Amino acid sequence: PRANELKTKAAAQLKSVKDKEHPLPPPNNVTEPPSADRKEGAVYQVGKLLGKGGFAICYDGKLAGTSKRYALKIVKSQMATKMEQKFQTELQIHSKMRQQNIVHFHRAFTFENCTYLVLELCPNGSLMDMVKRRKGLTEPEVRFYAIQISGAIKYMHAKGIIHRDLKMGNIFLDKYMNAKIGDFGLAALLLTGKDMQIMRRTTLCGTPNYIAPEILEKGKKGHDHMVDIWSLGIILYAMLTSKPPFQSSTTDEIYRRARDRDYEWPSPETSQKYISPEAKDLVATMLQDADNRPEPDVIVSHPFFTSGYLPVATDITSKLRDTAPQ
Ligand code: ADP
């Protein structure tokens, strides 16, 4: 009981810290100051609250004088320095991403001590909301989203970015129910190609005692980016069954089960849900050790994608949008 009390207290403290970090709701009209590419500045009419994250709040915003709507992601400008730094990294990485399954970053500005990110609006919530509501998706729907997310991962990795925090709650749904990866809060630059060569050259001038062998192996790519493929495996399992595979009451137990690959598929007798052997095999390949996990191109050529129906966007839009809250 004492431990529980302490836990509750810690949770309350954490919550109050988080509340302090969150900005207050914005005024009805937010003014973007003039800038080089928008000399008159702009006004956004603030609409409904879309959601709160770790330290950001997000509102629907209409660009005054137009019918264009965006998601305004708002963060206090004077945050603790570490948070500020993390946010700067997020901003820099996200603003360079341009791909159809990544939330488009339009611009950023400051107004009344807050930083505003003007993002592509995803009005249909997150993949997590939908999977919970629907208690798992059908295999054709999973094919549709797996291909979209694999495409976005391929793009990020080709640009030298590892996302590191891919999860259903960070994948938002646009008005056509397409998946869009958002929140680059934990993303990192991966050293590849030329950067890697430069690093090799410079590190090799120093003492060799501390250099990991993969740095020395010319032409061999590291496997750091494979953390995103693991996450995609978890996302696939969760889309199919509505629960992540290693779900447990404690974090230590989740880690233990992940390390041991201790997961099961729901039995067809109790769940009445058929999950194909192809789907199970694909998930298993993604949950292997990093150097055996498939690259996005290998993923989309897996038999899972040809073993059944692959919907086109319009099938998904009309069917799923009807079940989404507005
Ligand atoms: P944080 O970086 O603080 O975790 P998030 O990026 O997760 O913040 O955003 C917080 C919430 O705002 C999300 O859970 C979601 O509900 C909403 N949100 C974020 N980006 C968008 C977007 N592009 N379109 C619609 N809603 C969004």
Short mmCIF file of C-alpha atoms and ligand atoms in Angstrom, two decimals:
data_model
loop_
_atom_site.label_atom_id
_atom_site.label_comp_id
_atom_site.label_asym_id
_atom_site.label_seq_id
_atom_site.Cartn_x
_atom_site.Cartn_y
_atom_site.Cartn_z
CA PRO A 1 0.00 0.00 0.00
CA ARG A 2 2.86 2.38 0.87
CA ALA A 3 4.43 1.77 -2.53
CA ASN A 4 1.10 2.49 -4.19
CA GLU A 5 0.75 5.72 -2.24
CA LEU A 6 4.19 6.82 -3.39
CA LYS A 7 3.36 5.89 -6.94
CA THR A 8 0.15 7.94 -6.86
CA LYS A 9 2.04 10.88 -5.38
CA ALA A 10 4.73 10.63 -8.06
CA ALA A 11 2.08 10.46 -10.77
CA ALA A 12 0.34 13.57 -9.36
CA GLN A 13 3.65 15.45 -9.25
CA LEU A 14 4.44 14.44 -12.80
CA LYS A 15 1.00 15.58 -13.92
CA SER A 16 1.44 19.00 -12.33
CA VAL A 17 4.85 19.37 -14.00
CA LYS A 18 3.27 18.41 -17.30
CA ASP A 19 0.39 20.86 -16.82
CA LYS A 20 2.89 23.63 -16.19
CA GLU A 21 4.72 22.75 -19.37
CA HIS A 22 1.54 22.91 -21.44
CA PRO A 23 0.70 26.31 -22.90
CA LEU A 24 -2.63 27.94 -22.08
CA PRO A 25 -5.33 27.69 -24.76
CA PRO A 26 -4.59 30.20 -27.54
CA PRO A 27 -6.81 33.24 -28.28
CA ASN A 28 -9.49 32.95 -31.01
CA ASN A 29 -7.17 34.60 -33.51
CA VAL A 30 -3.49 33.80 -33.64
CA THR A 31 -1.24 36.19 -35.57
CA GLU A 32 1.73 34.94 -37.54
CA PRO A 33 4.26 37.79 -37.71
CA PRO A 34 5.52 38.96 -41.12
CA SER A 35 8.38 36.91 -42.52
CA ALA A 36 10.50 36.79 -45.67
CA ASP A 37 8.10 34.51 -47.54
CA ARG A 38 4.90 35.98 -46.08
CA LYS A 39 5.38 39.72 -45.88
CA GLU A 40 1.90 40.54 -44.55
CA GLY A 41 1.98 37.82 -41.91
CA ALA A 42 -1.20 35.79 -41.41
CA VAL A 43 -4.06 35.15 -39.01
CA TYR A 44 -5.29 31.71 -37.97
CA GLN A 45 -8.80 31.33 -36.55
CA VAL A 46 -8.53 28.78 -33.78
CA GLY A 47 -11.12 26.00 -33.76
CA LYS A 48 -11.52 22.90 -31.65
CA LEU A 49 -8.93 21.19 -29.47
CA LEU A 50 -7.45 18.20 -31.32
CA GLY A 51 -5.42 16.74 -28.47
CA LYS A 52 -2.72 17.16 -25.84
CA GLY A 53 0.67 15.46 -25.99
CA GLY A 54 3.62 15.30 -23.60
CA PHE A 55 4.18 19.05 -23.76
CA ALA A 56 2.24 20.28 -26.80
CA ILE A 57 -1.41 21.10 -27.36
CA CYS A 58 -2.96 20.93 -30.76
CA TYR A 59 -5.86 22.95 -32.20
CA ASP A 60 -7.67 23.07 -35.49
CA GLY A 61 -6.77 26.40 -37.18
CA LYS A 62 -8.26 28.04 -40.30
CA LEU A 63 -6.10 30.44 -42.28
CA ALA A 64 -8.19 33.65 -42.31
CA GLY A 65 -9.46 34.70 -45.73
CA THR A 66 -9.09 31.15 -47.09
CA SER A 67 -10.80 27.80 -46.50
CA LYS A 68 -7.47 26.14 -45.63
CA ARG A 69 -7.38 24.30 -42.34
CA TYR A 70 -4.31 23.14 -40.46
CA ALA A 71 -3.34 21.56 -37.17
CA LEU A 72 -1.67 24.19 -34.95
CA LYS A 73 0.72 22.45 -32.60
CA ILE A 74 1.60 24.81 -29.76
CA VAL A 75 4.54 24.60 -27.37
CA LYS A 76 5.69 27.12 -24.76
CA SER A 77 8.82 28.88 -26.00
CA GLN A 78 10.60 29.01 -22.64
CA MET A 79 10.73 25.39 -21.75
CA ALA A 80 13.35 23.69 -19.66
CA THR A 81 16.49 23.77 -21.81
CA LYS A 82 16.56 20.04 -22.44
CA MET A 83 12.98 20.08 -23.69
CA GLU A 84 13.69 23.14 -25.80
CA GLN A 85 16.61 21.33 -27.41
CA LYS A 86 14.52 18.25 -28.07
CA PHE A 87 11.85 20.41 -29.63
CA GLN A 88 14.39 22.15 -31.88
CA THR A 89 15.57 18.76 -33.15
CA GLU A 90 11.97 17.75 -33.80
CA LEU A 91 11.33 20.97 -35.69
CA GLN A 92 14.46 20.67 -37.81
CA ILE A 93 13.90 17.05 -38.73
CA HIS A 94 10.15 17.28 -39.31
CA SER A 95 10.45 20.40 -41.50
CA LYS A 96 12.68 18.47 -43.93
CA MET A 97 10.25 15.59 -44.40
CA ARG A 98 8.05 15.61 -47.51
CA GLN A 99 6.25 12.38 -48.17
CA GLN A 100 2.58 11.50 -48.60
CA ASN A 101 2.40 9.41 -45.41
CA ILE A 102 4.19 11.90 -43.17
CA VAL A 103 2.25 14.82 -41.64
CA HIS A 104 3.22 17.77 -43.81
CA PHE A 105 5.09 20.53 -41.97
CA HIS A 106 3.96 23.88 -43.42
CA ARG A 107 5.71 26.47 -41.24
CA ALA A 108 6.61 27.56 -37.74
CA PHE A 109 6.41 30.93 -35.96
CA THR A 110 6.29 32.39 -32.46
CA PHE A 111 3.38 34.30 -30.97
CA GLU A 112 2.88 35.37 -27.34
CA ASN A 113 5.71 33.26 -25.92
CA CYS A 114 4.65 30.12 -27.74
CA THR A 115 6.03 28.32 -30.77
CA TYR A 116 3.37 27.37 -33.31
CA LEU A 117 3.87 24.57 -35.80
CA VAL A 118 1.48 24.76 -38.74
CA LEU A 119 0.91 21.15 -39.72
CA GLU A 120 -1.25 19.22 -42.13
CA LEU A 121 -4.59 18.61 -40.42
CA CYS A 122 -5.45 15.00 -39.63
CA PRO A 123 -9.08 15.27 -38.53
CA ASN A 124 -9.77 11.58 -37.95
CA GLY A 125 -7.72 10.93 -34.82
CA SER A 126 -4.90 8.41 -34.53
CA LEU A 127 -4.54 4.84 -35.69
CA MET A 128 -4.68 3.86 -32.02
CA ASP A 129 -8.13 5.44 -31.56
CA MET A 130 -9.43 3.63 -34.63
CA VAL A 131 -7.95 0.23 -33.75
CA LYS A 132 -9.42 0.48 -30.22
CA ARG A 133 -12.81 1.53 -31.54
CA ARG A 134 -12.89 -1.23 -34.14
CA LYS A 135 -11.24 -3.86 -31.87
CA GLY A 136 -8.68 -4.65 -34.54
CA LEU A 137 -8.71 -4.12 -38.30
CA THR A 138 -9.35 -6.59 -41.12
CA GLU A 139 -6.36 -8.03 -42.98
CA PRO A 140 -7.07 -5.97 -46.13
CA GLU A 141 -7.06 -2.82 -43.97
CA VAL A 142 -3.82 -3.91 -42.31
CA ARG A 143 -2.27 -4.40 -45.79
CA PHE A 144 -3.33 -0.88 -46.72
CA TYR A 145 -1.77 0.73 -43.63
CA ALA A 146 1.34 -1.49 -43.58
CA ILE A 147 2.20 -0.40 -47.13
CA GLN A 148 1.67 3.28 -46.30
CA ILE A 149 3.78 3.14 -43.13
CA SER A 150 6.54 1.08 -44.83
CA GLY A 151 6.72 3.75 -47.55
CA ALA A 152 7.14 6.51 -44.97
CA ILE A 153 9.84 4.52 -43.13
CA LYS A 154 11.71 3.88 -46.39
CA TYR A 155 11.67 7.62 -47.09
CA MET A 156 12.87 8.59 -43.60
CA HIS A 157 15.68 6.05 -43.63
CA ALA A 158 16.79 7.13 -47.10
CA LYS A 159 17.05 10.67 -45.70
CA GLY A 160 19.12 9.39 -42.80
CA ILE A 161 16.41 9.81 -40.18
CA ILE A 162 15.39 7.20 -37.61
CA HIS A 163 12.02 7.94 -36.06
CA ARG A 164 12.55 5.88 -32.85
CA ASP A 165 9.03 6.41 -31.53
CA LEU A 166 6.72 4.80 -34.08
CA LYS A 167 3.47 3.75 -32.45
CA MET A 168 -0.20 3.80 -33.30
CA GLY A 169 -0.73 6.95 -31.18
CA ASN A 170 1.79 8.83 -33.36
CA ILE A 171 0.18 7.85 -36.63
CA PHE A 172 -2.67 10.17 -37.52
CA LEU A 173 -5.49 9.81 -40.08
CA ASP A 174 -6.15 12.45 -42.72
CA LYS A 175 -9.60 13.22 -44.13
CA TYR A 176 -9.33 10.28 -46.56
CA MET A 177 -8.24 7.95 -43.73
CA ASN A 178 -4.66 7.77 -45.01
CA ALA A 179 -2.00 7.15 -42.36
CA LYS A 180 0.34 10.07 -41.65
CA ILE A 181 3.32 9.75 -39.33
CA GLY A 182 3.46 12.74 -36.97
CA ASP A 183 5.48 13.72 -33.91
CA PHE A 184 9.21 13.59 -34.63
CA GLY A 185 9.99 14.29 -30.97
CA LEU A 186 12.43 11.40 -30.59
CA ALA A 187 13.74 11.23 -34.14
CA ALA A 188 17.46 11.22 -34.73
CA LEU A 189 19.85 11.74 -37.56
CA LEU A 190 21.49 8.56 -38.66
CA LEU A 191 25.06 8.70 -39.83
CA THR A 192 25.22 7.16 -43.26
CA GLY A 193 27.21 7.35 -46.47
CA LYS A 194 29.36 10.44 -46.62
CA ASP A 195 28.89 11.46 -42.96
CA MET A 196 29.91 8.00 -41.92
CA GLN A 197 33.06 8.20 -44.04
CA ILE A 198 33.95 11.55 -42.52
CA MET A 199 33.37 10.17 -39.05
CA ARG A 200 35.48 7.11 -39.82
CA ARG A 201 38.30 9.31 -41.07
CA THR A 202 38.20 11.55 -38.02
CA THR A 203 37.74 8.81 -35.44
CA LEU A 204 40.53 6.79 -36.96
CA CYS A 205 42.94 9.62 -36.11
CA GLY A 206 42.18 9.04 -32.45
CA THR A 207 42.73 6.03 -30.24
CA PRO A 208 41.43 2.80 -31.77
CA ASN A 209 40.72 1.15 -28.45
CA TYR A 210 37.19 2.45 -28.14
CA ILE A 211 35.95 2.15 -31.71
CA ALA A 212 33.10 -0.32 -32.34
CA PRO A 213 33.85 -2.81 -35.15
CA GLU A 214 30.86 -1.72 -37.27
CA ILE A 215 32.43 1.72 -37.61
CA LEU A 216 35.50 0.11 -39.16
CA GLU A 217 33.64 -2.07 -41.61
CA LYS A 218 33.63 0.01 -44.77
CA GLY A 219 30.38 0.03 -46.66
CA LYS A 220 28.53 -1.82 -43.95
CA LYS A 221 25.51 0.07 -42.74
CA GLY A 222 24.70 0.06 -39.04
CA HIS A 223 21.43 -1.48 -37.91
CA ASP A 224 20.22 1.42 -35.76
CA HIS A 225 17.43 2.21 -38.21
CA MET A 226 16.00 -1.27 -37.69
CA VAL A 227 14.39 -0.07 -34.43
CA ASP A 228 11.66 1.40 -36.66
CA ILE A 229 11.06 -2.00 -38.29
CA TRP A 230 10.62 -3.59 -34.85
CA SER A 231 8.03 -0.90 -34.03
CA LEU A 232 6.25 -1.59 -37.33
CA GLY A 233 6.08 -5.28 -36.35
CA ILE A 234 4.41 -4.29 -33.07
CA ILE A 235 2.03 -1.95 -34.93
CA LEU A 236 1.08 -4.75 -37.33
CA TYR A 237 0.39 -7.18 -34.49
CA ALA A 238 -1.68 -4.52 -32.69
CA MET A 239 -3.68 -3.63 -35.82
CA LEU A 240 -4.52 -7.33 -36.27
CA THR A 241 -5.38 -8.16 -32.65
CA SER A 242 -6.05 -4.69 -31.09
CA LYS A 243 -3.36 -5.28 -28.42
CA PRO A 244 0.44 -5.01 -28.53
CA PRO A 245 2.12 -8.45 -28.37
CA PHE A 246 4.10 -8.04 -25.12
CA GLN A 247 1.40 -6.19 -23.11
CA SER A 248 2.00 -6.68 -19.35
CA SER A 249 1.31 -4.85 -16.11
CA THR A 250 4.92 -3.78 -15.55
CA THR A 251 7.50 -2.26 -17.86
CA ASP A 252 10.13 -4.80 -16.76
CA GLU A 253 7.84 -7.64 -17.77
CA ILE A 254 7.19 -6.02 -21.18
CA TYR A 255 10.96 -5.77 -21.74
CA ARG A 256 11.48 -9.35 -20.59
CA ARG A 257 8.80 -10.66 -22.94
CA ALA A 258 10.14 -8.57 -25.84
CA ARG A 259 13.65 -9.90 -25.25
CA ASP A 260 12.36 -13.48 -25.20
CA ARG A 261 9.92 -12.85 -28.08
CA ASP A 262 7.32 -14.21 -25.68
CA TYR A 263 4.05 -13.54 -27.51
CA GLU A 264 1.08 -15.52 -28.71
CA TRP A 265 -1.60 -15.04 -31.32
CA PRO A 266 -5.20 -15.13 -30.08
CA SER A 267 -6.59 -18.62 -30.48
CA PRO A 268 -9.22 -18.89 -33.24
CA GLU A 269 -11.62 -20.70 -30.84
CA THR A 270 -11.78 -17.92 -28.27
CA SER A 271 -11.35 -14.82 -30.40
CA GLN A 272 -13.36 -15.84 -33.50
CA LYS A 273 -10.80 -13.88 -35.42
CA TYR A 274 -8.87 -15.53 -38.20
CA ILE A 275 -5.31 -14.34 -38.60
CA SER A 276 -3.57 -15.75 -41.66
CA PRO A 277 -0.25 -17.61 -41.49
CA GLU A 278 1.17 -14.97 -43.88
CA ALA A 279 0.32 -12.17 -41.45
CA LYS A 280 1.88 -14.09 -38.57
CA ASP A 281 5.02 -14.81 -40.57
CA LEU A 282 5.46 -11.17 -41.58
CA VAL A 283 5.24 -10.00 -37.96
CA ALA A 284 7.73 -12.69 -36.91
CA THR A 285 10.29 -11.53 -39.50
CA MET A 286 10.11 -7.97 -38.14
CA LEU A 287 10.62 -9.12 -34.55
CA GLN A 288 13.93 -10.83 -35.28
CA ASP A 289 17.34 -9.53 -34.21
CA ALA A 290 18.12 -6.20 -35.85
CA ASP A 291 20.40 -7.53 -38.61
CA ASN A 292 17.76 -10.04 -39.74
CA ARG A 293 14.82 -7.63 -39.88
CA PRO A 294 13.58 -6.86 -43.40
CA GLU A 295 14.02 -3.47 -45.08
CA PRO A 296 10.76 -1.74 -46.18
CA ASP A 297 11.10 -2.99 -49.81
CA VAL A 298 11.40 -6.56 -48.57
CA ILE A 299 8.41 -6.08 -46.27
CA VAL A 300 6.05 -5.00 -49.06
CA SER A 301 7.05 -7.94 -51.25
CA HIS A 302 6.08 -10.43 -48.50
CA PRO A 303 3.35 -12.96 -49.46
CA PHE A 304 1.00 -11.31 -46.93
CA PHE A 305 0.41 -8.56 -49.49
CA THR A 306 -0.49 -10.90 -52.35
CA SER A 307 -2.32 -13.56 -50.30
CA GLY A 308 -5.54 -11.54 -50.21
CA TYR A 309 -7.34 -8.40 -51.20
CA LEU A 310 -5.44 -5.08 -51.12
CA PRO A 311 -7.94 -2.21 -50.90
CA VAL A 312 -7.53 1.05 -52.79
CA ALA A 313 -7.82 4.35 -50.95
CA THR A 314 -11.48 4.96 -51.81
CA ASP A 315 -12.59 1.62 -50.29
CA ILE A 316 -10.87 2.56 -47.04
CA THR A 317 -12.17 6.13 -47.00
CA SER A 318 -15.83 5.33 -47.41
CA LYS A 319 -15.82 2.37 -45.03
CA LEU A 320 -13.66 3.65 -42.18
CA ARG A 321 -14.57 7.32 -42.22
CA ASP A 322 -18.18 6.49 -41.37
CA THR A 323 -17.01 4.91 -38.11
CA ALA A 324 -14.68 7.78 -37.10
CA PRO A 325 -15.81 10.47 -34.65
CA GLN A 326 -16.00 13.95 -36.20
P1 ADP B 1 3.69 15.68 -28.19
O1 ADP B 1 4.84 15.95 -29.12
O2 ADP B 1 3.61 16.67 -27.07
O3 ADP B 1 3.56 14.26 -27.76
P2 ADP B 1 1.73 15.18 -30.25
O4 ADP B 1 2.46 15.44 -31.50
O5 ADP B 1 1.51 13.76 -29.85
O6 ADP B 1 2.38 16.01 -29.05
O7 ADP B 1 0.33 15.94 -30.35
C1 ADP B 1 -0.60 15.93 -29.29
C2 ADP B 1 -1.98 15.56 -29.79
O8 ADP B 1 -2.42 16.50 -30.76
C3 ADP B 1 -2.03 14.22 -30.51
O9 ADP B 1 -2.24 13.16 -29.65
C4 ADP B 1 -3.20 14.41 -31.47
O10 ADP B 1 -4.41 14.17 -30.78
C5 ADP B 1 -3.12 15.88 -31.81
N1 ADP B 1 -2.39 16.08 -33.09
C6 ADP B 1 -1.05 16.19 -33.27
N2 ADP B 1 -0.74 16.42 -34.57
C7 ADP B 1 -1.93 16.47 -35.24
C8 ADP B 1 -2.30 16.68 -36.62
N3 ADP B 1 -1.38 16.88 -37.56
N4 ADP B 1 -3.61 16.66 -36.93
C9 ADP B 1 -4.54 16.45 -35.96
N5 ADP B 1 -4.27 16.25 -34.66
C10 ADP B 1 -2.97 16.25 -34.29
#
